[in-house]
mmCIF file of C-alpha atoms in Angstrom:
data_model
loop_
_atom_site.group_PDB
_atom_site.id
_atom_site.type_symbol
_atom_site.label_atom_id
_atom_site.label_comp_id
_atom_site.label_asym_id
_atom_site.label_seq_id
_atom_site.Cartn_x
_atom_site.Cartn_y
_atom_site.Cartn_z
ATOM 1 C CA MET A 1 -93.513 -13.280 137.983
ATOM 2 C CA VAL A 2 -93.973 -12.480 134.310
ATOM 3 C CA LYS A 3 -93.899 -15.567 132.088
ATOM 4 C CA PRO A 4 -91.631 -15.379 129.035
ATOM 5 C CA ALA A 5 -93.503 -14.862 125.804
ATOM 6 C CA PRO A 6 -93.853 -18.052 123.741
ATOM 7 C CA MET A 7 -91.535 -18.376 120.786
ATOM 8 C CA ALA A 8 -93.040 -17.529 117.413
ATOM 9 C CA ARG A 9 -94.082 -20.470 115.277
ATOM 10 C CA HIS A 10 -95.067 -21.020 111.649
ATOM 11 C CA THR A 11 -93.016 -18.094 110.387
ATOM 12 C CA LEU A 12 -92.643 -19.593 106.902
ATOM 13 C CA THR A 13 -95.044 -19.659 103.982
ATOM 14 C CA ALA A 14 -94.801 -22.150 101.118
ATOM 15 C CA LEU A 15 -93.617 -19.430 98.719
ATOM 16 C CA ALA A 16 -91.088 -18.054 101.186
ATOM 17 C CA LEU A 17 -89.730 -21.546 101.830
ATOM 18 C CA LYS A 18 -89.234 -22.172 98.115
ATOM 19 C CA ALA A 19 -87.348 -18.902 97.635
ATOM 20 C CA ARG A 20 -85.208 -19.345 100.745
ATOM 21 C CA LEU A 21 -84.443 -22.966 99.846
ATOM 22 C CA THR A 22 -82.944 -21.921 96.514
ATOM 23 C CA GLU A 23 -80.774 -19.293 98.212
ATOM 24 C CA ALA A 24 -79.776 -21.638 101.039
ATOM 25 C CA ALA A 25 -78.716 -24.348 98.568
ATOM 26 C CA LYS A 26 -76.525 -21.820 96.767
ATOM 27 C CA VAL A 27 -74.876 -20.591 99.981
ATOM 28 C CA ALA A 28 -74.408 -24.141 101.316
ATOM 29 C CA ALA A 29 -72.697 -25.186 98.092
ATOM 30 C CA GLU A 30 -70.429 -22.124 98.056
ATOM 31 C CA LYS A 31 -69.450 -22.307 101.726
ATOM 32 C CA LYS A 32 -69.547 -26.130 101.907
ATOM 33 C CA LYS A 33 -71.496 -25.752 105.135
ATOM 34 C CA PRO A 34 -75.132 -26.633 106.002
ATOM 35 C CA GLN A 35 -77.607 -23.738 106.066
ATOM 36 C CA ARG A 36 -80.726 -23.514 108.238
ATOM 37 C CA ILE A 37 -84.155 -22.115 107.368
ATOM 38 C CA GLY A 38 -86.153 -21.524 110.545
ATOM 39 C CA ASP A 39 -89.918 -21.881 110.989
ATOM 40 C CA GLY A 40 -89.883 -20.801 114.618
ATOM 41 C CA ASP A 41 -89.640 -22.482 118.021
ATOM 42 C CA GLY A 42 -86.775 -24.768 117.032
ATOM 43 C CA LEU A 43 -88.207 -26.164 113.781
ATOM 44 C CA MET A 44 -85.855 -25.696 110.846
ATOM 45 C CA LEU A 45 -85.003 -27.082 107.423
ATOM 46 C CA VAL A 46 -81.291 -27.930 107.255
ATOM 47 C CA VAL A 47 -79.906 -27.670 103.711
ATOM 48 C CA GLN A 48 -76.721 -29.626 102.950
ATOM 49 C CA PRO A 49 -73.980 -28.591 100.484
ATOM 50 C CA ASN A 50 -75.089 -31.383 98.116
ATOM 51 C CA GLY A 51 -78.574 -29.852 97.890
ATOM 52 C CA SER A 52 -80.434 -32.351 100.086
ATOM 53 C CA ALA A 53 -82.496 -31.041 102.996
ATOM 54 C CA SER A 54 -84.057 -32.448 106.169
ATOM 55 C CA TRP A 55 -86.444 -31.104 108.775
ATOM 56 C CA VAL A 56 -84.976 -30.845 112.282
ATOM 57 C CA LEU A 57 -86.492 -29.841 115.607
ATOM 58 C CA ARG A 58 -83.950 -28.368 118.024
ATOM 59 C CA TYR A 59 -84.956 -28.564 121.673
ATOM 60 C CA SER A 60 -83.374 -28.648 125.106
ATOM 61 C CA THR A 61 -84.087 -30.943 128.068
ATOM 62 C CA THR A 62 -80.982 -31.991 129.974
ATOM 63 C CA ARG A 63 -79.036 -31.234 126.811
ATOM 64 C CA ARG A 64 -79.590 -29.645 123.432
ATOM 65 C CA THR A 65 -80.839 -32.147 120.873
ATOM 66 C CA ASP A 66 -81.561 -32.023 117.146
ATOM 67 C CA LEU A 67 -84.400 -34.404 116.295
ATOM 68 C CA THR A 68 -84.657 -35.322 112.610
ATOM 69 C CA LEU A 69 -88.254 -35.269 111.388
ATOM 70 C CA GLY A 70 -87.698 -36.440 107.808
ATOM 71 C CA ARG A 71 -86.311 -35.389 104.454
ATOM 72 C CA TRP A 72 -87.680 -32.628 102.277
ATOM 73 C CA PRO A 73 -89.737 -32.735 100.061
ATOM 74 C CA THR A 74 -91.141 -36.100 101.237
ATOM 75 C CA VAL A 75 -91.918 -34.401 104.534
ATOM 76 C CA THR A 76 -93.721 -31.192 103.623
ATOM 77 C CA LEU A 77 -93.820 -27.997 105.659
ATOM 78 C CA ALA A 78 -97.250 -28.909 107.016
ATOM 79 C CA LEU A 79 -96.201 -32.444 107.944
ATOM 80 C CA ALA A 80 -93.007 -31.181 109.574
ATOM 81 C CA ARG A 81 -95.097 -28.864 111.746
ATOM 82 C CA GLU A 82 -97.311 -31.766 112.805
ATOM 83 C CA LYS A 83 -94.306 -33.878 113.729
ATOM 84 C CA ALA A 84 -92.738 -30.953 115.622
ATOM 85 C CA GLU A 85 -95.950 -30.334 117.573
ATOM 86 C CA GLU A 86 -96.112 -33.998 118.545
ATOM 87 C CA ALA A 87 -92.545 -33.824 119.838
ATOM 88 C CA ARG A 88 -93.251 -30.622 121.765
ATOM 89 C CA ARG A 89 -96.156 -32.329 123.519
ATOM 90 C CA LEU A 90 -93.802 -35.100 124.653
ATOM 91 C CA ILE A 91 -91.318 -32.526 125.938
ATOM 92 C CA ALA A 92 -94.072 -30.716 127.842
ATOM 93 C CA ALA A 93 -94.995 -34.039 129.465
ATOM 94 C CA GLY A 94 -91.408 -34.520 130.636
ATOM 95 C CA ALA A 95 -90.330 -37.025 127.982
ATOM 96 C CA ASP A 96 -87.410 -36.803 125.550
ATOM 97 C CA PRO A 97 -88.586 -37.417 121.929
ATOM 98 C CA ALA A 98 -85.171 -38.642 120.772
ATOM 99 C CA GLU A 99 -84.864 -41.142 123.613
ATOM 100 C CA LYS A 100 -88.444 -42.288 123.064
ATOM 101 C CA ARG A 101 -87.740 -42.874 119.382
ATOM 102 C CA ALA A 102 -84.615 -44.905 120.178
ATOM 103 C CA GLU A 103 -86.507 -47.012 122.729
ATOM 104 C CA GLU A 104 -89.304 -47.706 120.251
ATOM 105 C CA LYS A 105 -86.801 -48.772 117.603
ATOM 106 C CA LYS A 106 -85.112 -51.155 120.017
ATOM 107 C CA ALA A 107 -88.475 -52.534 121.104
ATOM 108 C CA ARG A 108 -89.383 -53.313 117.498
ATOM 109 C CA ALA A 109 -86.012 -54.936 116.869
ATOM 110 C CA SER A 110 -86.904 -58.119 118.716
ATOM 111 C CA ALA A 111 -89.846 -58.689 116.383
ATOM 112 C CA ALA A 112 -87.984 -57.704 113.233
ATOM 113 C CA SER A 113 -86.920 -60.400 110.769
ATOM 114 C CA PRO A 114 -83.186 -60.767 110.003
ATOM 115 C CA ASP A 115 -82.050 -57.898 107.834
ATOM 116 C CA THR A 116 -79.103 -57.682 105.444
ATOM 117 C CA LEU A 117 -77.474 -54.929 103.454
ATOM 118 C CA ARG A 118 -78.641 -56.661 100.277
ATOM 119 C CA LEU A 119 -82.271 -56.579 101.449
ATOM 120 C CA LEU A 120 -81.893 -52.909 102.362
ATOM 121 C CA PHE A 121 -80.477 -52.262 98.894
ATOM 122 C CA ASP A 122 -83.425 -54.003 97.211
ATOM 123 C CA ASP A 123 -85.925 -51.931 99.223
ATOM 124 C CA TRP A 124 -84.021 -48.715 98.521
ATOM 125 C CA MET A 125 -83.899 -49.360 94.774
ATOM 126 C CA ALA A 126 -87.583 -50.307 94.591
ATOM 127 C CA THR A 127 -88.667 -47.269 96.597
ATOM 128 C CA THR A 128 -86.398 -44.474 95.381
ATOM 129 C CA LYS A 129 -84.946 -45.554 92.017
ATOM 130 C CA SER A 130 -87.898 -47.148 90.235
ATOM 131 C CA ASP A 131 -88.389 -44.029 88.110
ATOM 132 C CA LYS A 132 -84.762 -43.909 87.000
ATOM 133 C CA SER A 133 -83.498 -45.320 83.712
ATOM 134 C CA ALA A 134 -82.527 -48.972 83.414
ATOM 135 C CA VAL A 135 -78.990 -47.849 82.578
ATOM 136 C CA TYR A 136 -78.644 -45.830 85.779
ATOM 137 C CA ARG A 137 -80.128 -48.589 87.949
ATOM 138 C CA GLY A 138 -77.837 -51.089 86.267
ATOM 139 C CA ASN A 139 -74.785 -48.940 87.014
ATOM 140 C CA ILE A 140 -75.666 -48.791 90.703
ATOM 141 C CA GLU A 141 -76.306 -52.527 90.973
ATOM 142 C CA ALA A 142 -73.122 -53.392 89.070
ATOM 143 C CA ALA A 143 -71.040 -51.243 91.424
ATOM 144 C CA MET A 144 -72.647 -52.798 94.497
ATOM 145 C CA LYS A 145 -72.197 -56.352 93.200
ATOM 146 C CA LYS A 146 -68.565 -55.719 92.353
ATOM 147 C CA ASP A 147 -67.361 -53.857 95.432
ATOM 148 C CA VAL A 148 -69.903 -53.995 98.276
ATOM 149 C CA PHE A 149 -71.989 -57.182 98.320
ATOM 150 C CA PRO A 150 -69.087 -59.676 98.321
ATOM 151 C CA ARG A 151 -67.940 -58.190 101.647
ATOM 152 C CA LEU A 152 -71.053 -56.773 103.262
ATOM 153 C CA GLY A 153 -74.095 -58.064 101.382
ATOM 154 C CA ALA A 154 -75.037 -60.652 104.034
ATOM 155 C CA LYS A 155 -74.277 -58.380 106.983
ATOM 156 C CA ALA A 156 -76.933 -56.595 109.050
ATOM 157 C CA PRO A 157 -76.944 -52.889 108.067
ATOM 158 C CA HIS A 158 -76.602 -51.666 111.669
ATOM 159 C CA LEU A 159 -73.429 -53.747 112.100
ATOM 160 C CA VAL A 160 -71.620 -52.222 109.112
ATOM 161 C CA THR A 161 -68.767 -50.040 110.339
ATOM 162 C CA ARG A 162 -67.112 -46.916 109.033
ATOM 163 C CA ALA A 163 -63.837 -48.846 108.781
ATOM 164 C CA GLU A 164 -65.460 -51.406 106.455
ATOM 165 C CA ILE A 165 -66.842 -48.696 104.188
ATOM 166 C CA LEU A 166 -63.447 -46.990 104.067
ATOM 167 C CA GLU A 167 -61.773 -50.311 103.235
ATOM 168 C CA ILE A 168 -64.062 -50.720 100.223
ATOM 169 C CA LEU A 169 -63.452 -47.146 99.057
ATOM 170 C CA ARG A 170 -59.693 -47.612 99.484
ATOM 171 C CA ALA A 171 -59.747 -50.713 97.277
ATOM 172 C CA ILE A 172 -61.538 -48.758 94.543
ATOM 173 C CA GLU A 173 -59.069 -45.913 94.919
ATOM 174 C CA GLU A 174 -56.134 -48.303 94.534
ATOM 175 C CA ARG A 175 -57.336 -49.397 91.117
ATOM 176 C CA GLY A 176 -57.497 -45.752 90.040
ATOM 177 C CA ALA A 177 -61.289 -45.495 89.773
ATOM 178 C CA PHE A 178 -61.503 -42.103 91.490
ATOM 179 C CA GLU A 179 -64.890 -41.190 90.032
ATOM 180 C CA MET A 180 -66.309 -44.491 91.294
ATOM 181 C CA VAL A 181 -65.114 -43.625 94.817
ATOM 182 C CA ARG A 182 -67.273 -40.498 94.662
ATOM 183 C CA ARG A 183 -70.273 -42.232 93.118
ATOM 184 C CA LEU A 184 -70.264 -45.272 95.411
ATOM 185 C CA ARG A 185 -69.957 -43.150 98.540
ATOM 186 C CA MET A 186 -72.909 -41.055 97.345
ATOM 187 C CA TRP A 187 -75.032 -44.168 96.715
ATOM 188 C CA LEU A 188 -74.074 -45.739 100.047
ATOM 189 C CA ARG A 189 -74.928 -42.524 101.874
ATOM 190 C CA GLU A 190 -78.372 -42.431 100.232
ATOM 191 C CA LEU A 191 -78.842 -46.131 100.991
ATOM 192 C CA PHE A 192 -78.149 -45.809 104.713
ATOM 193 C CA GLU A 193 -80.171 -42.590 105.042
ATOM 194 C CA PHE A 194 -83.104 -44.457 103.532
ATOM 195 C CA GLY A 195 -82.612 -47.255 106.053
ATOM 196 C CA ILE A 196 -82.464 -44.856 109.007
ATOM 197 C CA ASP A 197 -85.806 -43.335 107.974
ATOM 198 C CA ASP A 198 -87.347 -46.821 107.556
ATOM 199 C CA GLU A 199 -89.220 -47.656 110.761
ATOM 200 C CA SER A 200 -89.091 -51.363 109.922
ATOM 201 C CA ARG A 201 -85.332 -51.220 110.556
ATOM 202 C CA PRO A 202 -85.257 -50.153 114.212
ATOM 203 C CA LEU A 203 -81.604 -51.030 114.857
ATOM 204 C CA LEU A 204 -80.210 -48.792 112.138
ATOM 205 C CA LEU A 205 -79.713 -45.508 113.981
ATOM 206 C CA ALA A 206 -76.682 -43.964 112.241
ATOM 207 C CA SER A 207 -74.892 -44.105 108.906
ATOM 208 C CA PRO A 208 -71.377 -45.610 108.754
ATOM 209 C CA VAL A 209 -70.607 -43.768 105.504
ATOM 210 C CA PRO A 210 -67.936 -41.082 106.037
ATOM 211 C CA MET A 211 -69.163 -37.558 105.382
ATOM 212 C CA GLY A 212 -67.357 -34.434 104.249
ATOM 213 C CA THR A 213 -64.067 -34.379 102.350
ATOM 214 C CA LEU A 214 -62.005 -37.557 102.431
ATOM 215 C CA ARG A 215 -58.772 -35.683 103.012
ATOM 216 C CA SER A 216 -56.653 -38.812 103.283
ATOM 217 C CA PHE A 217 -57.771 -40.008 99.857
ATOM 218 C CA LYS A 218 -56.007 -39.221 96.653
ATOM 219 C CA THR A 219 -57.572 -36.749 94.266
ATOM 220 C CA ARG A 220 -57.642 -37.336 90.566
ATOM 221 C CA LYS A 221 -55.277 -34.960 88.854
ATOM 222 C CA ALA A 222 -56.888 -32.708 86.314
ATOM 223 C CA MET A 223 -55.926 -33.816 82.844
ATOM 224 C CA ASN A 224 -56.253 -32.456 79.367
ATOM 225 C CA PHE A 225 -57.533 -35.019 76.904
ATOM 226 C CA PRO A 226 -55.703 -35.104 73.569
ATOM 227 C CA ALA A 227 -57.693 -33.125 71.020
ATOM 228 C CA VAL A 228 -57.384 -31.704 67.527
ATOM 229 C CA THR A 229 -58.152 -28.023 68.054
ATOM 230 C CA ASN A 230 -56.549 -26.381 65.018
ATOM 231 C CA HIS A 231 -59.332 -25.925 62.470
ATOM 232 C CA ALA A 232 -56.941 -26.700 59.638
ATOM 233 C CA ASP A 233 -56.345 -30.208 61.059
ATOM 234 C CA VAL A 234 -60.009 -31.166 61.427
ATOM 235 C CA LYS A 235 -60.362 -32.119 57.735
ATOM 236 C CA ALA A 236 -57.875 -34.990 57.984
ATOM 237 C CA LEU A 237 -59.558 -36.280 61.139
ATOM 238 C CA MET A 238 -63.046 -36.251 59.610
ATOM 239 C CA VAL A 239 -61.793 -37.987 56.453
ATOM 240 C CA ALA A 240 -60.275 -40.734 58.634
ATOM 241 C CA LEU A 241 -63.502 -41.156 60.592
ATOM 242 C CA ARG A 242 -65.591 -41.505 57.429
ATOM 243 C CA ARG A 243 -63.283 -44.271 56.209
ATOM 244 C CA THR A 244 -63.903 -46.423 59.295
ATOM 245 C CA GLU A 245 -65.144 -49.820 58.087
ATOM 246 C CA ASN A 246 -67.046 -50.940 61.200
ATOM 247 C CA TRP A 247 -70.437 -49.244 60.912
ATOM 248 C CA THR A 248 -71.205 -48.910 64.641
ATOM 249 C CA VAL A 249 -67.744 -47.512 65.455
ATOM 250 C CA ARG A 250 -67.955 -45.149 62.488
ATOM 251 C CA ALA A 251 -71.426 -43.955 63.498
ATOM 252 C CA ALA A 252 -70.357 -43.455 67.130
ATOM 253 C CA LEU A 253 -67.314 -41.383 66.192
ATOM 254 C CA LEU A 254 -69.219 -39.245 63.672
ATOM 255 C CA PHE A 255 -72.046 -38.759 66.178
ATOM 256 C CA SER A 256 -69.451 -37.720 68.797
ATOM 257 C CA SER A 257 -68.016 -35.126 66.442
ATOM 258 C CA TYR A 258 -71.468 -33.684 65.688
ATOM 259 C CA VAL A 259 -72.847 -33.456 69.248
ATOM 260 C CA PHE A 260 -69.608 -33.215 71.344
ATOM 261 C CA GLN A 261 -71.090 -34.607 74.550
ATOM 262 C CA ARG A 262 -69.055 -36.629 77.063
ATOM 263 C CA PRO A 263 -67.982 -40.111 75.881
ATOM 264 C CA THR A 264 -69.905 -41.879 78.653
ATOM 265 C CA GLU A 265 -73.072 -39.930 77.850
ATOM 266 C CA ILE A 266 -72.742 -40.987 74.205
ATOM 267 C CA ARG A 267 -71.724 -44.620 74.706
ATOM 268 C CA GLU A 268 -74.460 -45.310 77.290
ATOM 269 C CA ALA A 269 -77.193 -43.537 75.339
ATOM 270 C CA THR A 270 -80.353 -45.505 74.555
ATOM 271 C CA TRP A 271 -82.845 -45.069 71.747
ATOM 272 C CA ALA A 272 -85.522 -44.147 74.281
ATOM 273 C CA GLU A 273 -83.716 -40.826 74.880
ATOM 274 C CA PHE A 274 -84.125 -39.682 71.267
ATOM 275 C CA ASP A 275 -86.997 -37.906 69.538
ATOM 276 C CA LEU A 276 -85.998 -37.834 65.889
ATOM 277 C CA GLN A 277 -89.222 -36.099 64.921
ATOM 278 C CA GLN A 278 -88.388 -33.180 67.208
ATOM 279 C CA ALA A 279 -84.647 -33.523 66.463
ATOM 280 C CA ARG A 280 -83.829 -33.639 70.157
ATOM 281 C CA TRP A 281 -81.785 -35.869 72.448
ATOM 282 C CA VAL A 282 -82.731 -35.688 76.134
ATOM 283 C CA ILE A 283 -80.002 -37.039 78.425
ATOM 284 C CA PRO A 284 -81.522 -38.017 81.808
ATOM 285 C CA ALA A 285 -80.203 -36.268 84.906
ATOM 286 C CA GLU A 286 -78.846 -39.487 86.396
ATOM 287 C CA ARG A 287 -76.481 -39.919 83.438
ATOM 288 C CA MET A 288 -75.150 -36.365 83.509
ATOM 289 C CA LYS A 289 -72.037 -35.329 85.401
ATOM 290 C CA GLY A 290 -73.929 -32.455 87.045
ATOM 291 C CA ARG A 291 -77.039 -34.599 87.688
ATOM 292 C CA LEU A 292 -79.192 -32.241 85.589
ATOM 293 C CA GLU A 293 -81.258 -33.253 82.555
ATOM 294 C CA HIS A 294 -79.608 -31.991 79.368
ATOM 295 C CA TRP A 295 -81.139 -31.279 75.950
ATOM 296 C CA VAL A 296 -79.104 -31.668 72.761
ATOM 297 C CA PRO A 297 -80.382 -30.282 69.419
ATOM 298 C CA LEU A 298 -79.847 -32.675 66.502
ATOM 299 C CA ALA A 299 -78.971 -31.162 63.146
ATOM 300 C CA PRO A 300 -80.647 -32.752 60.076
ATOM 301 C CA GLN A 301 -77.357 -34.508 59.233
ATOM 302 C CA VAL A 302 -77.365 -36.138 62.682
ATOM 303 C CA VAL A 303 -81.009 -37.207 62.375
ATOM 304 C CA GLU A 304 -80.224 -38.781 58.997
ATOM 305 C CA LEU A 305 -77.183 -40.560 60.462
ATOM 306 C CA LEU A 306 -79.323 -41.983 63.277
ATOM 307 C CA ARG A 307 -82.061 -43.123 60.883
ATOM 308 C CA GLN A 308 -79.442 -44.994 58.861
ATOM 309 C CA HIS A 309 -78.056 -46.383 62.112
ATOM 310 C CA GLN A 310 -81.504 -47.701 63.061
ATOM 311 C CA GLY A 311 -81.461 -49.781 59.901
ATOM 312 C CA VAL A 312 -78.286 -51.490 61.124
ATOM 313 C CA VAL A 313 -78.789 -51.950 64.887
ATOM 314 C CA GLY A 314 -82.555 -51.482 65.348
ATOM 315 C CA ASN A 315 -84.311 -48.832 67.411
ATOM 316 C CA GLU A 316 -84.334 -50.379 70.893
ATOM 317 C CA GLY A 317 -81.749 -50.663 73.645
ATOM 318 C CA TRP A 318 -78.272 -49.178 73.362
ATOM 319 C CA LEU A 319 -77.683 -46.564 70.696
ATOM 320 C CA PHE A 320 -74.243 -48.055 70.084
ATOM 321 C CA PRO A 321 -74.283 -51.706 71.189
ATOM 322 C CA GLY A 322 -70.934 -53.348 71.835
ATOM 323 C CA ARG A 323 -69.663 -56.793 70.902
ATOM 324 C CA ARG A 324 -70.496 -58.184 74.336
ATOM 325 C CA TYR A 325 -74.185 -58.968 74.624
ATOM 326 C CA GLY A 326 -76.101 -56.403 76.674
ATOM 327 C CA LYS A 327 -73.166 -53.985 76.852
ATOM 328 C CA PRO A 328 -72.624 -50.683 75.048
ATOM 329 C CA LEU A 329 -69.659 -49.899 72.853
ATOM 330 C CA SER A 330 -66.556 -49.398 75.011
ATOM 331 C CA GLU A 331 -64.476 -46.233 75.110
ATOM 332 C CA GLY A 332 -61.453 -48.432 74.443
ATOM 333 C CA THR A 333 -62.935 -49.435 71.079
ATOM 334 C CA LEU A 334 -63.367 -45.795 70.075
ATOM 335 C CA SER A 335 -59.895 -44.864 71.332
ATOM 336 C CA GLY A 336 -58.445 -47.850 69.493
ATOM 337 C CA ARG A 337 -59.936 -46.713 66.202
ATOM 338 C CA LEU A 338 -58.597 -43.187 66.647
ATOM 339 C CA ASN A 339 -55.166 -44.615 67.464
ATOM 340 C CA ALA A 340 -55.313 -46.823 64.356
ATOM 341 C CA CYS A 341 -56.013 -43.692 62.321
ATOM 342 C CA GLY A 342 -52.753 -42.195 63.562
ATOM 343 C CA TYR A 343 -54.212 -40.046 66.355
ATOM 344 C CA GLU A 344 -52.682 -41.754 69.384
ATOM 345 C CA GLY A 345 -51.761 -38.981 71.812
ATOM 346 C CA LYS A 346 -53.257 -36.433 69.413
ATOM 347 C CA HIS A 347 -57.027 -36.957 69.702
ATOM 348 C CA SER A 348 -59.336 -38.919 72.003
ATOM 349 C CA PRO A 349 -63.091 -39.616 72.264
ATOM 350 C CA HIS A 350 -63.248 -36.812 74.844
ATOM 351 C CA GLY A 351 -61.305 -34.542 72.484
ATOM 352 C CA PHE A 352 -64.348 -33.814 70.329
ATOM 353 C CA ARG A 353 -65.530 -31.470 73.084
ATOM 354 C CA ALA A 354 -62.375 -29.347 73.014
ATOM 355 C CA MET A 355 -62.363 -29.441 69.209
ATOM 356 C CA ALA A 356 -65.906 -28.091 68.995
ATOM 357 C CA ARG A 357 -65.353 -25.583 71.797
ATOM 358 C CA THR A 358 -62.299 -24.098 70.070
ATOM 359 C CA VAL A 359 -63.532 -24.049 66.475
ATOM 360 C CA LEU A 360 -66.993 -22.719 67.347
ATOM 361 C CA ASP A 361 -65.430 -19.894 69.316
ATOM 362 C CA GLU A 362 -62.429 -18.997 67.203
ATOM 363 C CA ARG A 363 -63.543 -19.931 63.694
ATOM 364 C CA LEU A 364 -67.337 -19.728 63.649
ATOM 365 C CA LYS A 365 -67.513 -16.872 66.183
ATOM 366 C CA VAL A 366 -70.388 -18.401 68.172
ATOM 367 C CA ASP A 367 -71.415 -16.785 71.454
ATOM 368 C CA THR A 368 -69.562 -18.672 74.201
ATOM 369 C CA ARG A 369 -72.738 -18.772 76.325
ATOM 370 C CA PHE A 370 -74.336 -21.063 73.766
ATOM 371 C CA ILE A 371 -71.213 -23.230 73.553
ATOM 372 C CA GLU A 372 -70.871 -23.615 77.315
ATOM 373 C CA LYS A 373 -74.547 -24.450 77.640
ATOM 374 C CA GLN A 374 -74.233 -27.127 74.992
ATOM 375 C CA LEU A 375 -71.165 -28.532 76.754
ATOM 376 C CA SER A 376 -73.320 -28.669 79.930
ATOM 377 C CA HIS A 377 -70.838 -26.528 81.828
ATOM 378 C CA GLU A 378 -73.161 -25.219 84.548
ATOM 379 C CA VAL A 379 -71.953 -22.645 87.056
ATOM 380 C CA ASP A 380 -74.534 -23.500 89.734
ATOM 381 C CA ALA A 381 -75.253 -27.132 88.935
ATOM 382 C CA ARG A 382 -76.561 -27.796 92.453
ATOM 383 C CA LEU A 383 -79.381 -25.316 92.055
ATOM 384 C CA LYS A 384 -81.634 -27.727 90.201
ATOM 385 C CA GLY A 385 -84.704 -25.606 90.811
ATOM 386 C CA ALA A 386 -83.174 -22.712 88.872
ATOM 387 C CA TYR A 387 -81.803 -24.854 86.032
ATOM 388 C CA ASN A 388 -83.283 -24.238 82.577
ATOM 389 C CA ARG A 389 -82.619 -27.178 80.274
ATOM 390 C CA ALA A 390 -84.045 -25.270 77.276
ATOM 391 C CA GLU A 391 -81.965 -22.125 77.833
ATOM 392 C CA TYR A 392 -80.724 -20.618 74.523
ATOM 393 C CA TRP A 393 -82.507 -23.476 72.738
ATOM 394 C CA ASP A 394 -83.178 -21.643 69.454
ATOM 395 C CA ASP A 395 -79.633 -20.258 69.455
ATOM 396 C CA ARG A 396 -78.197 -23.699 70.137
ATOM 397 C CA VAL A 397 -80.261 -25.231 67.320
ATOM 398 C CA LEU A 398 -78.699 -22.732 64.902
ATOM 399 C CA MET A 399 -75.248 -23.319 66.397
ATOM 400 C CA MET A 400 -75.483 -27.105 66.023
ATOM 401 C CA GLN A 401 -76.654 -26.700 62.426
ATOM 402 C CA ALA A 402 -73.714 -24.409 61.640
ATOM 403 C CA TRP A 403 -71.328 -26.841 63.309
ATOM 404 C CA ALA A 404 -72.687 -29.840 61.373
ATOM 405 C CA ASP A 405 -72.463 -27.896 58.089
ATOM 406 C CA TRP A 406 -68.873 -26.903 58.842
ATOM 407 C CA LEU A 407 -67.893 -30.492 59.670
ATOM 408 C CA ASP A 408 -69.509 -31.773 56.478
ATOM 409 C CA ALA A 409 -67.439 -29.283 54.483
ATOM 410 C CA GLN A 410 -64.238 -30.824 55.866
ATOM 411 C CA LYS A 411 -63.667 -33.371 53.108
#
């Protein structure tokens, strides 16, 4: 009897994997369905719609099983092959790698010290978020302390249920914080995936965080923020902003008009993000809506404004500190000042983006590619590997200078 030919292995190269990963991430995002990149004999890299990827070995004993070997890029192609070969040896010896892993986890459980979701959180933050900004880490911890720890902080991670996670998300939804529903679910998913991969937590075998689209949840209705978009009306707005008595509020509103980034990105900015010598503001990926680092050119007028601002608030910590110690200026404070100027329902802190977008296009005749890039409107935001933060940089420098000059002439 002729034996079947062995399945091909090691069909990928490092370069081929990199190219196929970029394409797979794009397809997964478009189709909202995981894509697989095969290396032969059941080993594959599974790419999720959110851009994350994990190595999986698919094999059959009494049933077909997908054995997770670890997340890319922590587990490299070479390491994934080693792990797959080890599993294949177990299969050849008549053992089931998945069952063996589960048994080993249970065996270690008896010797494991009591675990809690709070301890898992501390390990996760120390291991995966230590290189993130203090602002981003603070946002995660604040959300957990407010919504998760009071209910689940003392509970063992493997005992947390899907129903409990949904209950927390529902409570956030009820208070209208739709963006926080998305963010907290993302953080919880990362947290539990970290715990599953942690061999010191043998009882945590599956994540209770719901995946996919939460169809039963409400979706935030798209809204248009009030904005002055007629170029003839911008003069009155700028005059009102310059008359603001509170220096920090005045500086924040003028800065918003010059750079037209999102209100949260402006309010939570820190001095560490600014290079006034190079006239550049680098917004970290974790603070951007699309989770991609963004570069903002600073016109000379903006650099001068910030140097004056340093003389008032110093050059450390929040760019625009609020009245409450350790907190940035609130969006309500900025909205309140605009309302006091007579712009209630007519212009908002977010409205500076629409104002700049319209005037730059219709009045200053700037190429819309440069405008959209400066607004950080990315078509393929998930394809981080293909993202160019310096794209159109020289053109955007000229655009931001022209915009600042035009605003200064409105007086």
